[in-house]
mmCIF file of C-alpha atoms in Angstrom:
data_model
loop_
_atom_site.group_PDB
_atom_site.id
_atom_site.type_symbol
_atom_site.label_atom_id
_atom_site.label_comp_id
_atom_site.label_asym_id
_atom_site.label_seq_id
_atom_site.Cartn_x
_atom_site.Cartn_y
_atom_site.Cartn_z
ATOM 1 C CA UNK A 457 65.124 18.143 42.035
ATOM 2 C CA UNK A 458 64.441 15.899 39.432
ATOM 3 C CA UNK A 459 67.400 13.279 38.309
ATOM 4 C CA UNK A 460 67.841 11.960 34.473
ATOM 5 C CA UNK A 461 66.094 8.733 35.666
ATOM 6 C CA UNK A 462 63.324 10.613 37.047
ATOM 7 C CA UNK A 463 62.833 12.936 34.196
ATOM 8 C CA UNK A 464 63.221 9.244 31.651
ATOM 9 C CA UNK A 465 60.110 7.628 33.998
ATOM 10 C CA UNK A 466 57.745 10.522 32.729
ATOM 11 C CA UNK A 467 59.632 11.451 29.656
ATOM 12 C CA UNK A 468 59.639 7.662 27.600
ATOM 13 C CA UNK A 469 55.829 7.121 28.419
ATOM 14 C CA UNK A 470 54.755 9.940 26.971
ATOM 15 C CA UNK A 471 57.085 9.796 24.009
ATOM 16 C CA UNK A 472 55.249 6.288 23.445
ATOM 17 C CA UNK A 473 51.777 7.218 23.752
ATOM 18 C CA UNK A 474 52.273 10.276 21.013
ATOM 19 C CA UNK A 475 53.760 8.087 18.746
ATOM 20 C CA UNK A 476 50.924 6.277 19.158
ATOM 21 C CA UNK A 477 48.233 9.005 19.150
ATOM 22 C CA UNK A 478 50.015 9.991 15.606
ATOM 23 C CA UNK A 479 49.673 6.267 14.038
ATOM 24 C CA UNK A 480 46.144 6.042 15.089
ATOM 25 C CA UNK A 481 45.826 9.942 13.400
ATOM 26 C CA UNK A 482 46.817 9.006 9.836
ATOM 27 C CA UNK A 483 44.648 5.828 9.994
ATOM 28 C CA UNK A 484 41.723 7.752 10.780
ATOM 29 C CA UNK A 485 39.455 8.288 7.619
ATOM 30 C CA UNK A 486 39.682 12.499 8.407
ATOM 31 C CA UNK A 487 41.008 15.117 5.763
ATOM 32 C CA UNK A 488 44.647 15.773 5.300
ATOM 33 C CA UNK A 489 44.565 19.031 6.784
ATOM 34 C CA UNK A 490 43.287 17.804 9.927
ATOM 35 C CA UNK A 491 45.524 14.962 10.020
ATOM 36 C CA UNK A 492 48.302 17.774 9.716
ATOM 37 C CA UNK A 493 46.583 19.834 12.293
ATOM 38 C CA UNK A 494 46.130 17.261 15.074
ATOM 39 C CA UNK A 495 50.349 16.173 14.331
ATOM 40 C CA UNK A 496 51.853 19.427 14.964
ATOM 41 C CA UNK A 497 49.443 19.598 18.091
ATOM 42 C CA UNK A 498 50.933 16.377 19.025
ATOM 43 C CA UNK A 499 54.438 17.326 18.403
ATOM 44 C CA UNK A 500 54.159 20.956 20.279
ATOM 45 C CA UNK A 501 52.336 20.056 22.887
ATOM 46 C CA UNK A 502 52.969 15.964 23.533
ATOM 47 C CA UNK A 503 50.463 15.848 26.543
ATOM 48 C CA UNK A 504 48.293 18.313 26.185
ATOM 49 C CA UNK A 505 47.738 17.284 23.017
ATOM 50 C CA UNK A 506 47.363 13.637 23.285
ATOM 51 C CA UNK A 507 44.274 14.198 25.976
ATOM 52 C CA UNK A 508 42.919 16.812 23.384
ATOM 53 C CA UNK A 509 43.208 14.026 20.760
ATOM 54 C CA UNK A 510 41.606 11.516 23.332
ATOM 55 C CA UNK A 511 38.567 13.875 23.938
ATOM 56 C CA UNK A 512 37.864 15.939 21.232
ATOM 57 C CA UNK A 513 39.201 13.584 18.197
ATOM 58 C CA UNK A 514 37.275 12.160 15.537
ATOM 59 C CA UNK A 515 34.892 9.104 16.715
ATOM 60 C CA UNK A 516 33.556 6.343 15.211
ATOM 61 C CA UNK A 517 30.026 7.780 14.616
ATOM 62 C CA UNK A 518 29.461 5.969 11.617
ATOM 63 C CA UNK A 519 30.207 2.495 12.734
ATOM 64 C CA UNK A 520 27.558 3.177 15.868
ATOM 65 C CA UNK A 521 24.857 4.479 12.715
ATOM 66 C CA UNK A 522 25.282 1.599 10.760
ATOM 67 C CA UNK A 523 24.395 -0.932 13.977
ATOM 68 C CA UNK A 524 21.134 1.455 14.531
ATOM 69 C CA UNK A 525 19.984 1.118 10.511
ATOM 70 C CA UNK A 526 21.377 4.472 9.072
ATOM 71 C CA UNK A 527 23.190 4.548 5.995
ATOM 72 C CA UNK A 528 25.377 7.599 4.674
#
């Protein structure tokens, strides 16, 4: 069975990597809404939610477009 100690080895690290999943959230240039959205995913479902975030998030497209001559 698992002890406090054991549960605090998997517990803290993911605790630390949604906090950081949510600061990296809200300084992405995305709407409001899906700032909101990708929170309370984070919060519900720590993670789940983080590898969502990792995978499915919003990317840098435009930087990449810019270094191959497109403009927006």
């Amino acid at each position: 069975m698992f002890s406090l100690e054991t549960g605090s080895v998997i517990v803290i690290p993911i605790f630390l990597v949604s906090l950081w999943v949510v600061a990296k959230i809200f300084q992405s240039e995305e709407r409001s809404a899906v700032k909101v959205l990708w929170t309370i995913t984070i919060f519900i479902l720590p993670a789940l939610g983080c590898a969502l975030w990792y995978f499915i998030g919003p990317r840098k497209e435009s930087l990449h477009q810019e270094k191959l001559g497109f403009r927006q």
